[in-house]
Coordinates of C-alpha atoms in Angstrom, one line a residue:
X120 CA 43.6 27.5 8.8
X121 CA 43.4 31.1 7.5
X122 CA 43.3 32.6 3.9
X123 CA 43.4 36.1 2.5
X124 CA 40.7 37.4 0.7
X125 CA 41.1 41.2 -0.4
X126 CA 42.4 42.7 3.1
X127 CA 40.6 40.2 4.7
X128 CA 41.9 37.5 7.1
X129 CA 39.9 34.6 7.5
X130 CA 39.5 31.5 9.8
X131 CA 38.1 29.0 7.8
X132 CA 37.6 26.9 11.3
X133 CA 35.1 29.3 12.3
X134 CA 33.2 28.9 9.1
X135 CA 30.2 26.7 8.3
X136 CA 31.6 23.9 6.1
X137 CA 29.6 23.1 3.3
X138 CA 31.5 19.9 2.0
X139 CA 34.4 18.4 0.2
X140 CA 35.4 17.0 -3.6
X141 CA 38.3 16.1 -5.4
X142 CA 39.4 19.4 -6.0
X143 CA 39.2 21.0 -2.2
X144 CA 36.8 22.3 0.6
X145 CA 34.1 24.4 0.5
X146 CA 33.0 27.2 3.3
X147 CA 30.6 29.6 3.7
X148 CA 31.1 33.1 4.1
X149 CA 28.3 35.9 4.6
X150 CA 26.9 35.9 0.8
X151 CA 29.9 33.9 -0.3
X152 CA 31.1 30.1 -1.2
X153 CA 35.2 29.6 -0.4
X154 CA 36.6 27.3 -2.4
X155 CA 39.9 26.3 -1.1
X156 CA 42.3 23.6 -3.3
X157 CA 43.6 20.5 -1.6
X158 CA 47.5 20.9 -1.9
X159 CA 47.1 17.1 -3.3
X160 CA 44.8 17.6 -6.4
X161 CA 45.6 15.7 -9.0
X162 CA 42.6 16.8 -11.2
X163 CA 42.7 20.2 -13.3
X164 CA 42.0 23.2 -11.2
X165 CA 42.5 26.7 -12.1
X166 CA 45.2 28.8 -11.5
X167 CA 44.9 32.4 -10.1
X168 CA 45.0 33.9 -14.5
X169 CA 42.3 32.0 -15.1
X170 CA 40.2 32.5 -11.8
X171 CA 40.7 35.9 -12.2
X172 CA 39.9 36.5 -15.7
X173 CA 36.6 34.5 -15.4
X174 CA 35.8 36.8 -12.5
X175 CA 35.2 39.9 -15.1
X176 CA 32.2 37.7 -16.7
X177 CA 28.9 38.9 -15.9
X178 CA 26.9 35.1 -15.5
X179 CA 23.3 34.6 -14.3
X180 CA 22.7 31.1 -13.3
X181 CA 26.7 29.4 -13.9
X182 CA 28.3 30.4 -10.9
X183 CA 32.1 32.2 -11.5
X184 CA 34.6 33.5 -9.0
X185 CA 34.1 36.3 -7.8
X186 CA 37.5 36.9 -5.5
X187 CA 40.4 35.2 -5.3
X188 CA 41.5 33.3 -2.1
X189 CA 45.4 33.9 -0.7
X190 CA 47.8 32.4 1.4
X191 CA 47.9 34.8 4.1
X192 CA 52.2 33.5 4.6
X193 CA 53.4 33.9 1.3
X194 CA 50.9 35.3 -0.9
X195 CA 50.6 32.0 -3.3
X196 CA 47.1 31.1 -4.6
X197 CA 44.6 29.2 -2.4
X198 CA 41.3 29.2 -4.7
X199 CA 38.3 31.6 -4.6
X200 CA 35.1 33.0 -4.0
X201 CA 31.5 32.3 -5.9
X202 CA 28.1 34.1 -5.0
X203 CA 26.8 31.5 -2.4
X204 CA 23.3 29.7 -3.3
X205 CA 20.7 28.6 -0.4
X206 CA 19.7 25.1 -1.5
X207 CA 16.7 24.1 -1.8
X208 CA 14.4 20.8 -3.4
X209 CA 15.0 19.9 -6.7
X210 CA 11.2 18.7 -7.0
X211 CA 10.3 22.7 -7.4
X212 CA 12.1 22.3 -10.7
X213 CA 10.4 19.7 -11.9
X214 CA 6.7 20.7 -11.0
X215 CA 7.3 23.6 -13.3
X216 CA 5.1 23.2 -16.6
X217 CA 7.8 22.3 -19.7
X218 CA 7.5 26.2 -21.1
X219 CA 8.7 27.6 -17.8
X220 CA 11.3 24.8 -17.0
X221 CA 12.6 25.5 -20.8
X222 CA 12.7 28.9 -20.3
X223 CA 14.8 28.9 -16.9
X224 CA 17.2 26.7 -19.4
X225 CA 17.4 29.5 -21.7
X226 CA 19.1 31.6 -18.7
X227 CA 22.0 28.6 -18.7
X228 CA 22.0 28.8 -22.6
X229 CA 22.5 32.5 -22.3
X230 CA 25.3 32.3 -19.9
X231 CA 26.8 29.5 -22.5
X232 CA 26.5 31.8 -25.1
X233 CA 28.2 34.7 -23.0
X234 CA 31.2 32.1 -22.2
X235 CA 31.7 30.8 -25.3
X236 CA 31.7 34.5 -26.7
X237 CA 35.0 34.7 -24.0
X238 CA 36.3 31.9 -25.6
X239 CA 35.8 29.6 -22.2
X240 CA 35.4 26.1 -22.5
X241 CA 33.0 24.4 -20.2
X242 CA 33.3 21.0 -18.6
X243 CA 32.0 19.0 -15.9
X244 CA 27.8 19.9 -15.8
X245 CA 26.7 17.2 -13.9
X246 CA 23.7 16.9 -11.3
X247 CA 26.1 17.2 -8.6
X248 CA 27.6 20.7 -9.4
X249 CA 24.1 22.0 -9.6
X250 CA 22.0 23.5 -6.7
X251 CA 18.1 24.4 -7.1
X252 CA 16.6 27.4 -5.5
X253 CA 13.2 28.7 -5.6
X254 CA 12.5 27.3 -9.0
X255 CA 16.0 27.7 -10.7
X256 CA 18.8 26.0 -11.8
X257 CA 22.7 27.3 -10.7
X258 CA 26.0 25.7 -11.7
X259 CA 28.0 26.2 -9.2
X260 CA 31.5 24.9 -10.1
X261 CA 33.6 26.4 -12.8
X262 CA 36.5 24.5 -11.5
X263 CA 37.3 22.4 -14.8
X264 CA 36.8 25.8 -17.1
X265 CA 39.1 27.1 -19.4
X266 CA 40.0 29.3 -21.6
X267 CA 41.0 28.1 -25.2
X268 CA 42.0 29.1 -28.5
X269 CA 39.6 28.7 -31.2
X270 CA 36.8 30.1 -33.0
X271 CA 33.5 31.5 -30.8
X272 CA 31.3 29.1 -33.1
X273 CA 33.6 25.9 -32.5
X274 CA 34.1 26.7 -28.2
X275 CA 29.9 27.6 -28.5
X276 CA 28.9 24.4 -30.3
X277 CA 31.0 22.2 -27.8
X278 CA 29.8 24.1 -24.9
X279 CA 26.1 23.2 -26.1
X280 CA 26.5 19.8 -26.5
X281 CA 27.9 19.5 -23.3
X282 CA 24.6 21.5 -22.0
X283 CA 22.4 19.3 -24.0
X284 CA 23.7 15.7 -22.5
X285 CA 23.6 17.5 -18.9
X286 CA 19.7 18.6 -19.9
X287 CA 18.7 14.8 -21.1
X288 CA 21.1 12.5 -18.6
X289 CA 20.9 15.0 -15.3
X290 CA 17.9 16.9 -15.4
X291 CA 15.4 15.0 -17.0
X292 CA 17.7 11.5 -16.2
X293 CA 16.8 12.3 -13.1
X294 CA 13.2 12.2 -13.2
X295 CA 13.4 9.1 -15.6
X296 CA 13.6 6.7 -12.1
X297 CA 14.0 3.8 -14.0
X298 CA 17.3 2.6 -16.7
X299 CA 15.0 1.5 -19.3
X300 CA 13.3 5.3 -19.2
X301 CA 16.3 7.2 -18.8
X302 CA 17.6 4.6 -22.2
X303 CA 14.2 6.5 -24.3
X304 CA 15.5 10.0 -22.8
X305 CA 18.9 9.2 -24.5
X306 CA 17.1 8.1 -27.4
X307 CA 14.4 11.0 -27.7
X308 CA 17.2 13.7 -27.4
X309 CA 20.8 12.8 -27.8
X310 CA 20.3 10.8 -31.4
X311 CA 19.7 14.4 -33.0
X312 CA 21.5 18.0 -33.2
X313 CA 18.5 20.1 -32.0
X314 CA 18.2 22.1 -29.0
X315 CA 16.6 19.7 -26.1
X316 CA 14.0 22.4 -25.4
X317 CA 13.1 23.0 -29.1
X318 CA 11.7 19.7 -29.3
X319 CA 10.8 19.7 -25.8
X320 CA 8.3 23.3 -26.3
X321 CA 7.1 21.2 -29.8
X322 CA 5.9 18.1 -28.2
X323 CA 4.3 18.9 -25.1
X324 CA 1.2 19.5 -23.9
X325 CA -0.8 22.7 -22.3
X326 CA 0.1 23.0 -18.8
X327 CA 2.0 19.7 -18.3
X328 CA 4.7 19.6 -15.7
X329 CA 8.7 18.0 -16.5
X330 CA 7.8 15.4 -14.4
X331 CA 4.7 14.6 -16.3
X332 CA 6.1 15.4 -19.5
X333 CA 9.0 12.3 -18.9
X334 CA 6.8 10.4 -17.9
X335 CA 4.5 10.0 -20.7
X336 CA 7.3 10.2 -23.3
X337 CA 9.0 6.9 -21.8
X338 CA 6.2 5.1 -21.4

């Protein structure tokens, strides 16, 4: 199969494939993710407006398109481009001490922030749309965002709530292990309306690591 990209024509076959979801298949080119739709979706995906206006936002750690991907026979959208990100363990995460770890989340809240000021909704922040490299956190698919009418302050408190239940159930779910800790991480941070990382800089102790830190708080 080949798509357009810019003035570009590209065989996806020759590509390395980086894997499949509901929405389509991913490929890697040079510095680049290709994300092209399955022509059976049944799940929202973005059209070409919307890929191309998220495009012009300038993100740090949640991963936007960056080009738009063409049918190289009749011009009609395919998908896009995001900045591809190396993979590497998750554990580097979680060996951080809880001031660093919070402060790589302030990077994500700071993106948020940036999005909501567009007005874009953001859905879909699970564990399996995130890659960790080197010590941080990326999203990597904007594939269920949109753009909605509203007020910045109602489309900024959505978009943190949905960040806070992806901080307490993903990240830190995920070094719970067990149902009945990852029950007190629900408890401990989704039963209040305070940032996750305000409470988790006021109750931890010097130098302690995530995984140390979710330990002893579900014990």
């Amino acid at each position: 199969m080949e798509v357009l990209i810019d003035n570009d024509l590209i065989e996806l076959d020759k590509l390395d494939y980086l894997g499949s979801g509901m929405e389509g298949m991913v490929y890697r080119y040079y510095d680049e993710a290709i994300k092209v739709y399955k022509t059976d979706c049944s799940k929202y995906i973005l059209d070409v407006d919307t890929a191309s206006r998220l495009s012009l936002i300038d993100t740090s750690r949640i991963l936007l398109p960056r080009r738009i991907v063409y049918s190289p026979e009749d011009g009609s959208f395919l998908g896009y481009t995001t900045k591809y990100i190396e993979k590497g363990p998750k554990s580097d995460v979680f060996r951080k001490n809880v001031n660093r770890f919070c402060d790589e989340l302030d990077v994500l809240r700071d993106d948020i922030t940036l999005l909501s000021n567009n007005k874009v909704l953001i859905e879909d922040l699970i564990i399996g749309n995130t890659v960790f490299n080197n010590g941080s956190i990326f999203l990597i698919d904007p594939g269920s965002y949109r753009f909605i009418n509203g007020s910045e302050d109602d489309i900024l408190y959505s978009n943190l709530w949905e960040f806070r239940d992806f901080i307490a159930y993903d990240l830190l779910g995920s070094v719970a292990y067990s149902r009945r800790r990852k029950e007190f991480i629900k408890e401990i941070f989704l039963g209040f309306d305070m940032d996750v990382c305000d409470i988790m800089r006021e109750t931890t102790t010097v130098g302690e690591t995530v995984k140390e830190y979710v330990k002893r708080i579900t014990k």
